[in-house]
Amino acid sequence: MTENARDDAGAAAGTTGGYEIPEETPAAGSLDRDTLTAEQQFAVEEQLFRLADDEFVHAERLTEWQIYAPTLESDLALANVAQDEFGHARLWYDLLQELGYTEAECIWEKPADEWTHSTLVERPFDDDGWGNAVVRGYLYDVAERIRLEALVETSYAPLADRVGKALSEEEYHREHAANWLDRLAEDDEARERLDAAVDELFPHALSLFAPGPNEEAILEAGVRRETLADMRAEWLDTVVPYLESLGLTVPEPDAADRPADRGRDGSHTDAWAELYEAFTATHDEIDFDRPARLRAEEAE
Amino acid sequence: MPANAPLGGGADPDEGAASAAREAGGEACAYTSYEDGEAPESYPKTGEGAEGVEADVWAALREVEDPEMPVSVVDLGLIYDVTVEEDGRCTVEMTLTYTGCPAKDMLTNDVRCAAETAPGVHEAEVRIRYTPEWNVNMVTSAGREDLREFGLSV
């Protein structure tokens, strides 16, 4: 492969691929658990894992703020956002469990290199600190709205049932992040930290729109109604002008140095291994062959 | 945050929602807004008109309370449907006020166990639905009375 060809391949895989919406796709809500073809099921599963893994890992990182946020109110806010994201991860993992997976297969015993979250959400907070958390939240939450909107008309009925609820719970996350961005950007030193965070996180955020192996099937089956390219364009049209209006410098998307690790294909940055070890540790230590019984089960 | 129904108790994200509420002419201290929206047509479901075993299941579900508040899950408007097949298999469709509800497993288990106390139910299954989205206008008037007694203004 020539160097140019490698660049092209990297750009395609690192951005959105060249997929298009087919002319005919199954109608909204027309597919259900029992009627999926094998190919459709792969598509549904990939879409659900993309959603769920992002939410779960984003929430794991956010919980790190619970003792560090700059005000008690923001301690609570970040904890609350994280709780929402765990709740949304559960929405999608539950649908995977209806398709035959166990929770352990979805999360606790899933090998680290089978996680398909964007590299954005696994990054440690490093020295950019609070500004990093705020920028990350903003970049993520805008993408979250766009992709949920692309699922409102999904062909997969069990997913359609849940999208509206998740959308309505996401709105205040964006308000929270944007409010903090506005506030921090007024201060020169804080703005420098925001700039550093944008510089670090922006290339990773682009991996939110990287395709997985079943992208064509996702569009073919009508699981999602927008291409990753269109979602990425909408995201850029939203976040770039806004960040620039705050005096921040946003890297040129097509020129941004893309990390070699792409997230969606199971490859992850060095920060992932440690985080994965940390959140699976308790599960590994507990004897799940003898689970505790719930109060109401004992009353049976 | 209350386990299931953060009616006025939700921790809010700093100024964002509060300033939005101020702009809207609301109180300075805003909460996740459950006042929005109306009860969809034919909701809340209360089991009115149910017969036979299904009526017994509705009656049993009335005994299940939200983990944080002394209000029946039926009066909170969480139960969306009850069906019992001839062979005694029962399906309860219900929602949660909030997707991040940490008591989901406990609550759905309580509902399942309650349904199975109804004579004629052989086994029960609980399915979670999020459409229509629950809002506070789906609380029954009896539920509102209970919430007021508990100290929540609805």
Short mmCIF file of C-alpha atoms in Angstrom, two decimals:
data_model
loop_
_atom_site.label_atom_id
_atom_site.label_comp_id
_atom_site.label_asym_id
_atom_site.label_seq_id
_atom_site.Cartn_x
_atom_site.Cartn_y
_atom_site.Cartn_z
CA MET A 1 0.00 0.00 0.00
CA THR A 2 1.41 3.40 -0.91
CA GLU A 3 1.50 6.07 1.69
CA ASN A 4 -1.35 7.92 0.01
CA ALA A 5 -3.48 4.84 -0.19
CA ARG A 6 -2.87 4.23 3.48
CA ASP A 7 -3.92 7.78 4.27
CA ASP A 8 -7.10 7.36 2.28
CA ALA A 9 -7.94 4.11 3.97
CA GLY A 10 -7.22 5.66 7.35
CA ALA A 11 -9.36 8.67 6.59
CA ALA A 12 -12.25 6.54 5.40
CA ALA A 13 -12.17 4.24 8.38
CA GLY A 14 -11.46 7.08 10.78
CA THR A 15 -14.35 9.16 9.53
CA THR A 16 -17.54 7.68 8.24
CA GLY A 17 -16.90 5.41 5.28
CA GLY A 18 -18.84 5.88 2.06
CA TYR A 19 -22.25 4.54 2.94
CA GLU A 20 -25.60 5.68 1.61
CA ILE A 21 -29.19 5.21 2.66
CA PRO A 22 -30.78 2.55 0.40
CA GLU A 23 -33.91 3.54 -1.47
CA GLU A 24 -36.09 0.96 0.19
CA THR A 25 -35.80 0.06 3.83
CA PRO A 26 -38.20 -1.55 6.33
CA ALA A 27 -40.81 0.85 7.74
CA ALA A 28 -40.53 2.45 11.15
CA GLY A 29 -41.21 -0.02 13.91
CA SER A 30 -41.79 -2.90 11.48
CA LEU A 31 -39.07 -5.22 12.81
CA ASP A 32 -39.30 -7.09 16.09
CA ARG A 33 -37.24 -9.66 17.97
CA ASP A 34 -38.90 -12.62 16.32
CA THR A 35 -38.84 -11.32 12.75
CA LEU A 36 -35.18 -10.32 12.37
CA THR A 37 -33.10 -12.02 9.71
CA ALA A 38 -29.59 -12.99 10.78
CA GLU A 39 -28.15 -9.99 8.98
CA GLN A 40 -30.68 -7.63 10.53
CA GLN A 41 -29.89 -9.00 13.96
CA PHE A 42 -26.17 -8.30 13.47
CA ALA A 43 -27.13 -4.76 12.47
CA VAL A 44 -29.36 -4.23 15.50
CA GLU A 45 -26.73 -5.64 17.83
CA GLU A 46 -23.97 -3.45 16.45
CA GLN A 47 -26.12 -0.33 16.76
CA LEU A 48 -27.10 -1.22 20.33
CA PHE A 49 -23.51 -1.96 21.38
CA ARG A 50 -22.33 1.37 19.92
CA LEU A 51 -24.94 3.20 21.97
CA ALA A 52 -24.55 1.20 25.14
CA ASP A 53 -20.75 1.05 25.27
CA ASP A 54 -20.48 4.81 24.73
CA GLU A 55 -22.94 5.54 27.51
CA PHE A 56 -21.43 3.08 29.94
CA VAL A 57 -17.82 4.18 29.51
CA HIS A 58 -18.75 7.88 29.49
CA ALA A 59 -20.58 7.34 32.78
CA GLU A 60 -17.63 5.46 34.27
CA ARG A 61 -15.35 8.41 33.58
CA LEU A 62 -17.87 10.99 34.79
CA THR A 63 -18.17 9.30 38.16
CA GLU A 64 -14.50 10.17 38.74
CA TRP A 65 -15.64 13.76 39.21
CA GLN A 66 -17.80 13.06 42.20
CA ILE A 67 -15.14 14.15 44.65
CA TYR A 68 -13.28 16.63 42.46
CA ALA A 69 -15.80 18.95 40.82
CA PRO A 70 -15.32 22.63 41.67
CA THR A 71 -18.64 23.10 43.48
CA LEU A 72 -20.89 20.78 45.45
CA GLU A 73 -23.63 21.55 42.94
CA SER A 74 -21.44 20.33 40.08
CA ASP A 75 -20.43 17.24 42.09
CA LEU A 76 -24.13 16.42 42.19
CA ALA A 77 -24.72 17.43 38.59
CA LEU A 78 -21.96 15.24 37.20
CA ALA A 79 -23.06 12.33 39.39
CA ASN A 80 -26.57 12.88 38.12
CA VAL A 81 -25.52 12.98 34.47
CA ALA A 82 -23.51 9.80 35.04
CA GLN A 83 -26.57 8.15 36.58
CA ASP A 84 -28.59 9.08 33.51
CA GLU A 85 -25.94 7.64 31.22
CA PHE A 86 -25.79 4.39 33.18
CA GLY A 87 -29.57 4.30 32.89
CA HIS A 88 -29.33 4.74 29.13
CA ALA A 89 -26.61 2.10 28.88
CA ARG A 90 -29.04 -0.22 30.63
CA LEU A 91 -31.80 0.67 28.14
CA TRP A 92 -29.64 -0.63 25.30
CA TYR A 93 -27.97 -3.52 27.12
CA ASP A 94 -31.43 -4.74 28.17
CA LEU A 95 -32.45 -4.91 24.50
CA LEU A 96 -29.30 -6.94 23.80
CA GLN A 97 -30.25 -9.27 26.62
CA GLU A 98 -33.63 -9.79 24.97
CA LEU A 99 -31.64 -11.00 21.95
CA GLY A 100 -29.87 -13.60 24.05
CA TYR A 101 -26.87 -11.93 25.66
CA THR A 102 -26.33 -11.93 29.42
CA GLU A 103 -25.41 -8.77 31.31
CA ALA A 104 -22.01 -10.30 32.02
CA GLU A 105 -21.46 -10.89 28.29
CA CYS A 106 -22.49 -7.31 27.55
CA ILE A 107 -20.31 -5.68 30.21
CA TRP A 108 -18.41 -7.47 32.94
CA GLU A 109 -16.96 -10.38 31.01
CA LYS A 110 -16.76 -8.77 27.60
CA PRO A 111 -13.10 -8.77 26.52
CA ALA A 112 -11.53 -5.29 26.49
CA ASP A 113 -10.94 -5.44 22.74
CA GLU A 114 -14.60 -6.15 21.96
CA TRP A 115 -15.82 -2.83 23.37
CA THR A 116 -16.98 -0.54 20.57
CA HIS A 117 -17.22 2.84 22.33
CA SER A 118 -15.68 5.95 20.85
CA THR A 119 -12.18 6.70 22.14
CA LEU A 120 -13.53 10.09 23.30
CA VAL A 121 -15.25 8.62 26.35
CA GLU A 122 -12.35 6.49 27.58
CA ARG A 123 -9.77 9.31 27.75
CA PRO A 124 -8.48 10.17 31.21
CA PHE A 125 -8.99 13.74 32.38
CA ASP A 126 -5.31 14.54 32.77
CA ASP A 127 -4.18 18.05 33.52
CA ASP A 128 -6.93 19.88 31.64
CA GLY A 129 -9.12 18.93 34.57
CA TRP A 130 -12.57 20.40 34.81
CA GLY A 131 -12.35 22.04 31.40
CA ASN A 132 -11.75 18.61 29.89
CA ALA A 133 -14.87 17.21 31.58
CA VAL A 134 -16.96 20.13 30.34
CA VAL A 135 -15.65 20.00 26.75
CA ARG A 136 -16.03 16.23 26.61
CA GLY A 137 -19.59 16.43 27.92
CA TYR A 138 -20.48 19.04 25.34
CA LEU A 139 -18.94 17.21 22.35
CA TYR A 140 -20.54 13.97 23.45
CA ASP A 141 -23.98 15.29 24.31
CA VAL A 142 -24.44 17.05 20.96
CA ALA A 143 -23.51 13.81 19.17
CA GLU A 144 -25.87 11.93 21.47
CA ARG A 145 -28.81 14.08 20.48
CA ILE A 146 -28.03 13.73 16.77
CA ARG A 147 -27.75 9.97 16.86
CA LEU A 148 -30.87 9.48 18.97
CA GLU A 149 -32.80 11.65 16.53
CA ALA A 150 -31.53 9.41 13.73
CA LEU A 151 -33.14 6.50 15.61
CA VAL A 152 -36.59 7.96 16.25
CA GLU A 153 -37.93 6.35 13.08
CA THR A 154 -35.94 3.14 13.50
CA SER A 155 -37.34 -0.04 11.99
CA TYR A 156 -36.58 -1.95 15.19
CA ALA A 157 -39.69 -1.59 17.35
CA PRO A 158 -38.10 -2.34 20.76
CA LEU A 159 -35.53 0.40 20.10
CA ALA A 160 -38.16 2.85 18.88
CA ASP A 161 -40.01 2.39 22.16
CA ARG A 162 -37.03 3.73 24.14
CA VAL A 163 -35.52 6.50 22.03
CA GLY A 164 -37.93 9.28 23.05
CA LYS A 165 -37.36 8.69 26.73
CA ALA A 166 -33.58 8.84 26.34
CA LEU A 167 -33.79 11.98 24.19
CA SER A 168 -35.90 13.78 26.75
CA GLU A 169 -33.42 12.94 29.51
CA GLU A 170 -30.41 14.17 27.52
CA GLU A 171 -31.46 17.75 27.05
CA TYR A 172 -30.22 19.10 30.35
CA HIS A 173 -26.82 17.47 29.89
CA ARG A 174 -26.19 19.79 26.96
CA GLU A 175 -27.52 22.76 28.90
CA HIS A 176 -25.20 21.95 31.75
CA ALA A 177 -22.11 21.58 29.57
CA ALA A 178 -22.85 24.68 27.48
CA ASN A 179 -23.50 26.72 30.59
CA TRP A 180 -20.11 25.80 32.01
CA LEU A 181 -18.42 26.43 28.66
CA ASP A 182 -19.91 29.94 28.55
CA ARG A 183 -18.76 30.63 32.06
CA LEU A 184 -15.23 29.27 31.73
CA ALA A 185 -14.60 30.89 28.37
CA GLU A 186 -14.89 34.34 29.96
CA ASP A 187 -11.66 33.80 31.87
CA ASP A 188 -8.34 33.85 29.97
CA GLU A 189 -6.63 31.09 31.92
CA ALA A 190 -9.72 28.88 31.87
CA ARG A 191 -10.10 29.45 28.14
CA GLU A 192 -6.56 28.21 27.59
CA ARG A 193 -7.44 25.01 29.40
CA LEU A 194 -10.60 24.68 27.31
CA ASP A 195 -8.49 25.14 24.20
CA ALA A 196 -6.12 22.40 25.31
CA ALA A 197 -9.10 20.12 25.98
CA VAL A 198 -10.65 20.82 22.58
CA ASP A 199 -7.32 20.13 20.93
CA GLU A 200 -6.94 16.81 22.72
CA LEU A 201 -10.53 15.61 22.55
CA PHE A 202 -11.73 16.77 19.15
CA PRO A 203 -9.92 14.07 17.13
CA HIS A 204 -11.22 11.44 19.53
CA ALA A 205 -14.74 12.83 19.23
CA LEU A 206 -14.58 12.28 15.47
CA SER A 207 -14.36 8.56 16.21
CA LEU A 208 -18.00 8.79 17.38
CA PHE A 209 -18.87 8.69 13.68
CA ALA A 210 -16.56 5.87 12.65
CA PRO A 211 -18.36 2.88 11.10
CA GLY A 212 -18.32 -0.66 12.44
CA PRO A 213 -18.28 -3.82 10.31
CA ASN A 214 -22.10 -3.90 9.96
CA GLU A 215 -22.66 -0.26 9.00
CA GLU A 216 -24.12 -1.13 5.62
CA ALA A 217 -26.52 -3.60 7.22
CA ILE A 218 -27.58 -0.98 9.79
CA LEU A 219 -28.73 1.34 7.00
CA GLU A 220 -30.07 -1.51 4.88
CA ALA A 221 -32.27 -2.75 7.72
CA GLY A 222 -33.47 0.76 8.55
CA VAL A 223 -32.12 0.46 12.07
CA ARG A 224 -30.73 3.99 11.74
CA ARG A 225 -32.10 6.56 9.29
CA GLU A 226 -29.07 8.76 8.76
CA THR A 227 -25.58 8.03 7.50
CA LEU A 228 -22.65 8.61 9.80
CA ALA A 229 -21.39 11.18 7.28
CA ASP A 230 -24.58 13.25 7.61
CA MET A 231 -24.55 12.94 11.40
CA ARG A 232 -20.92 14.02 11.49
CA ALA A 233 -21.68 17.01 9.27
CA GLU A 234 -24.57 18.05 11.50
CA TRP A 235 -22.38 17.67 14.56
CA LEU A 236 -19.62 19.79 13.04
CA ASP A 237 -22.16 22.45 11.99
CA THR A 238 -23.27 22.62 15.61
CA VAL A 239 -20.13 22.35 17.69
CA VAL A 240 -17.58 24.22 15.55
CA PRO A 241 -19.39 27.59 15.28
CA TYR A 242 -20.35 27.44 18.92
CA LEU A 243 -16.86 26.69 20.23
CA GLU A 244 -15.40 29.34 17.93
CA SER A 245 -17.93 31.87 19.21
CA LEU A 246 -16.39 31.35 22.63
CA GLY A 247 -12.97 32.25 21.27
CA LEU A 248 -11.77 28.65 21.13
CA THR A 249 -9.71 27.16 18.31
CA VAL A 250 -11.14 24.03 16.74
CA PRO A 251 -8.83 21.79 14.68
CA GLU A 252 -9.68 21.42 11.01
CA PRO A 253 -11.65 18.15 11.04
CA ASP A 254 -10.13 16.66 7.93
CA ALA A 255 -6.62 17.64 8.96
CA ALA A 256 -6.93 16.67 12.62
CA ASP A 257 -4.43 14.04 13.66
CA ARG A 258 -6.57 10.99 14.11
CA PRO A 259 -5.58 8.56 16.78
CA ALA A 260 -4.54 5.18 15.39
CA ASP A 261 -7.08 3.59 17.72
CA ARG A 262 -10.59 3.94 16.38
CA GLY A 263 -12.78 2.67 19.18
CA ARG A 264 -15.61 1.30 17.06
CA ASP A 265 -13.41 -1.52 15.76
CA GLY A 266 -12.37 -2.61 19.27
CA SER A 267 -9.00 -0.87 19.18
CA HIS A 268 -8.57 1.56 22.06
CA THR A 269 -6.12 4.04 23.50
CA ASP A 270 -3.71 3.12 26.29
CA ALA A 271 -6.05 4.63 28.88
CA TRP A 272 -8.67 1.97 28.26
CA ALA A 273 -6.86 -1.03 29.79
CA GLU A 274 -6.63 0.57 33.21
CA LEU A 275 -10.23 1.77 33.23
CA TYR A 276 -11.44 -1.66 32.10
CA GLU A 277 -9.48 -3.38 34.88
CA ALA A 278 -10.92 -0.98 37.42
CA PHE A 279 -14.59 -1.37 36.61
CA THR A 280 -14.53 -5.14 36.11
CA ALA A 281 -12.53 -5.82 39.31
CA THR A 282 -15.45 -6.16 41.70
CA HIS A 283 -17.38 -8.40 39.35
CA ASP A 284 -14.34 -10.63 39.06
CA GLU A 285 -14.01 -10.86 42.85
CA ILE A 286 -17.63 -11.70 43.58
CA ASP A 287 -18.83 -15.27 43.51
CA PHE A 288 -21.67 -15.05 41.05
CA ASP A 289 -22.46 -18.73 41.31
CA ARG A 290 -24.11 -17.91 44.59
CA PRO A 291 -25.86 -14.60 44.05
CA ALA A 292 -27.71 -12.82 46.82
CA ARG A 293 -31.47 -13.10 46.54
CA LEU A 294 -33.68 -10.09 46.37
CA ARG A 295 -36.03 -9.34 49.24
CA ALA A 296 -39.18 -10.03 47.25
CA GLU A 297 -37.86 -13.32 45.89
CA GLU A 298 -37.43 -14.58 49.43
CA ALA A 299 -41.03 -13.68 50.17
CA GLU A 300 -42.32 -15.93 47.39
CA MET B 1 -32.29 11.46 43.79
CA PRO B 2 -35.29 9.40 44.84
CA ALA B 3 -35.06 5.87 43.67
CA ASN B 4 -37.79 5.99 41.15
CA ALA B 5 -39.83 9.15 41.00
CA PRO B 6 -37.72 12.27 41.41
CA LEU B 7 -40.76 14.51 41.76
CA GLY B 8 -39.10 17.70 42.82
CA GLY B 9 -36.14 16.02 44.46
CA GLY B 10 -33.79 15.65 41.51
CA ALA B 11 -30.33 17.17 41.74
CA ASP B 12 -30.17 19.66 38.95
CA PRO B 13 -27.22 20.62 36.82
CA ASP B 14 -26.08 23.89 38.23
CA GLU B 15 -27.36 26.98 36.57
CA GLY B 16 -28.46 25.61 33.21
CA ALA B 17 -31.92 24.48 34.07
CA ALA B 18 -32.31 27.17 36.70
CA SER B 19 -31.58 29.97 34.27
CA ALA B 20 -33.86 28.38 31.70
CA ALA B 21 -36.58 28.36 34.31
CA ARG B 22 -35.90 31.98 35.21
CA GLU B 23 -36.17 32.96 31.59
CA ALA B 24 -39.45 31.11 31.45
CA GLY B 25 -40.59 33.12 34.45
CA GLY B 26 -40.52 30.12 36.75
CA GLU B 27 -39.13 29.68 40.24
CA ALA B 28 -35.42 30.22 40.75
CA CYS B 29 -34.95 26.61 41.75
CA ALA B 30 -35.94 24.42 38.85
CA TYR B 31 -36.10 20.66 38.82
CA THR B 32 -36.25 18.09 36.10
CA SER B 33 -39.52 19.08 34.65
CA TYR B 34 -42.20 16.48 35.01
CA GLU B 35 -44.93 19.09 34.68
CA ASP B 36 -44.53 19.06 30.93
CA GLY B 37 -46.83 17.04 28.82
CA GLU B 38 -50.30 15.71 29.27
CA ALA B 39 -51.49 12.25 30.09
CA PRO B 40 -51.83 10.46 26.73
CA GLU B 41 -55.29 9.36 25.80
CA SER B 42 -56.42 6.28 27.73
CA TYR B 43 -53.67 6.77 30.31
CA PRO B 44 -53.22 6.26 33.19
CA LYS B 45 -54.37 2.66 33.09
CA THR B 46 -55.97 1.68 36.35
CA GLY B 47 -57.54 -1.65 35.55
CA GLU B 48 -60.99 -0.12 35.36
CA GLY B 49 -63.21 -2.48 33.43
CA ALA B 50 -60.83 -5.42 33.86
CA GLU B 51 -62.53 -8.71 34.62
CA GLY B 52 -61.74 -12.04 36.16
CA VAL B 53 -58.13 -12.89 36.81
CA GLU B 54 -56.91 -9.68 35.21
CA ALA B 55 -58.96 -7.66 37.70
CA ASP B 56 -57.36 -9.68 40.49
CA VAL B 57 -53.91 -8.87 39.13
CA TRP B 58 -54.73 -5.15 39.05
CA ALA B 59 -55.92 -5.40 42.63
CA ALA B 60 -52.69 -7.13 43.63
CA LEU B 61 -50.60 -4.48 41.87
CA ARG B 62 -52.36 -1.78 43.86
CA GLU B 63 -50.55 -3.17 46.90
CA VAL B 64 -47.11 -2.54 45.39
CA GLU B 65 -45.69 0.81 46.42
CA ASP B 66 -42.94 2.90 44.94
CA PRO B 67 -39.72 2.19 46.89
CA GLU B 68 -39.44 5.80 48.02
CA MET B 69 -43.01 6.96 48.44
CA PRO B 70 -46.13 5.42 49.91
CA VAL B 71 -47.96 5.47 46.59
CA SER B 72 -49.16 2.46 44.65
CA VAL B 73 -47.47 1.82 41.31
CA VAL B 74 -50.96 1.77 39.80
CA ASP B 75 -51.77 5.24 41.12
CA LEU B 76 -48.40 6.52 39.93
CA GLY B 77 -49.55 5.49 36.45
CA LEU B 78 -46.64 3.11 35.93
CA ILE B 79 -48.68 0.07 34.87
CA TYR B 80 -49.44 0.15 31.14
CA ASP B 81 -51.12 -3.19 30.57
CA VAL B 82 -52.08 -6.48 32.22
CA THR B 83 -52.95 -9.60 30.26
CA VAL B 84 -53.55 -13.13 31.49
CA GLU B 85 -53.65 -16.05 29.06
CA GLU B 86 -55.96 -19.00 29.57
CA ASP B 87 -53.06 -21.11 30.76
CA GLY B 88 -52.39 -18.64 33.60
CA ARG B 89 -49.44 -16.86 32.07
CA CYS B 90 -49.58 -13.20 32.99
CA THR B 91 -47.76 -10.31 31.32
CA VAL B 92 -47.52 -6.94 33.03
CA GLU B 93 -46.30 -4.02 30.95
CA MET B 94 -45.02 -1.13 33.00
CA THR B 95 -42.80 1.93 32.74
CA LEU B 96 -40.36 3.68 35.03
CA THR B 97 -40.42 7.40 35.71
CA TYR B 98 -36.71 7.58 35.03
CA THR B 99 -34.41 5.29 33.02
CA GLY B 100 -31.66 5.57 35.65
CA CYS B 101 -33.95 4.22 38.38
CA PRO B 102 -31.66 2.24 40.67
CA ALA B 103 -34.62 0.24 41.99
CA LYS B 104 -35.67 -1.16 38.62
CA ASP B 105 -34.90 -4.78 39.46
CA MET B 106 -36.50 -4.53 42.89
CA LEU B 107 -39.60 -2.81 41.58
CA THR B 108 -40.14 -5.13 38.63
CA ASN B 109 -39.59 -8.08 40.92
CA ASP B 110 -42.15 -6.73 43.42
CA VAL B 111 -44.63 -6.31 40.56
CA ARG B 112 -43.99 -9.81 39.25
CA CYS B 113 -44.41 -11.36 42.69
CA ALA B 114 -47.58 -9.38 43.33
CA ALA B 115 -49.07 -10.50 40.01
CA GLU B 116 -48.32 -14.10 40.91
CA THR B 117 -50.35 -13.79 44.13
CA ALA B 118 -53.52 -13.42 42.05
CA PRO B 119 -55.44 -16.70 42.05
CA GLY B 120 -55.38 -18.11 38.53
CA VAL B 121 -51.96 -16.68 37.66
CA HIS B 122 -49.50 -19.46 37.08
CA GLU B 123 -46.50 -17.30 36.32
CA ALA B 124 -45.96 -13.65 35.57
CA GLU B 125 -43.57 -11.70 33.39
CA VAL B 126 -42.87 -7.97 33.58
CA ARG B 127 -41.97 -6.03 30.46
CA ILE B 128 -40.66 -2.48 30.60
CA ARG B 129 -41.99 0.04 28.07
CA TYR B 130 -40.95 3.66 27.68
CA THR B 131 -43.64 4.69 25.20
CA PRO B 132 -45.67 6.65 26.07
CA GLU B 133 -43.19 8.54 28.20
CA TRP B 134 -44.38 8.81 31.74
CA ASN B 135 -45.13 12.26 33.11
CA VAL B 136 -46.64 13.53 36.33
CA ASN B 137 -50.04 14.01 34.69
CA MET B 138 -50.29 10.23 34.53
CA VAL B 139 -50.60 10.06 38.33
CA THR B 140 -54.22 9.31 39.30
CA SER B 141 -56.13 11.67 41.56
CA ALA B 142 -55.84 9.13 44.38
CA GLY B 143 -52.09 9.07 43.71
CA ARG B 144 -51.93 12.85 43.87
CA GLU B 145 -53.71 12.75 47.19
CA ASP B 146 -51.15 10.24 48.51
CA LEU B 147 -48.24 12.31 47.21
CA ARG B 148 -49.62 15.45 48.85
CA GLU B 149 -49.99 13.61 52.12
CA PHE B 150 -46.40 12.47 51.75
CA GLY B 151 -45.39 16.10 51.37
CA LEU B 152 -44.89 16.48 47.63
CA SER B 153 -46.73 19.21 45.87
CA VAL B 154 -48.29 17.91 42.67
#
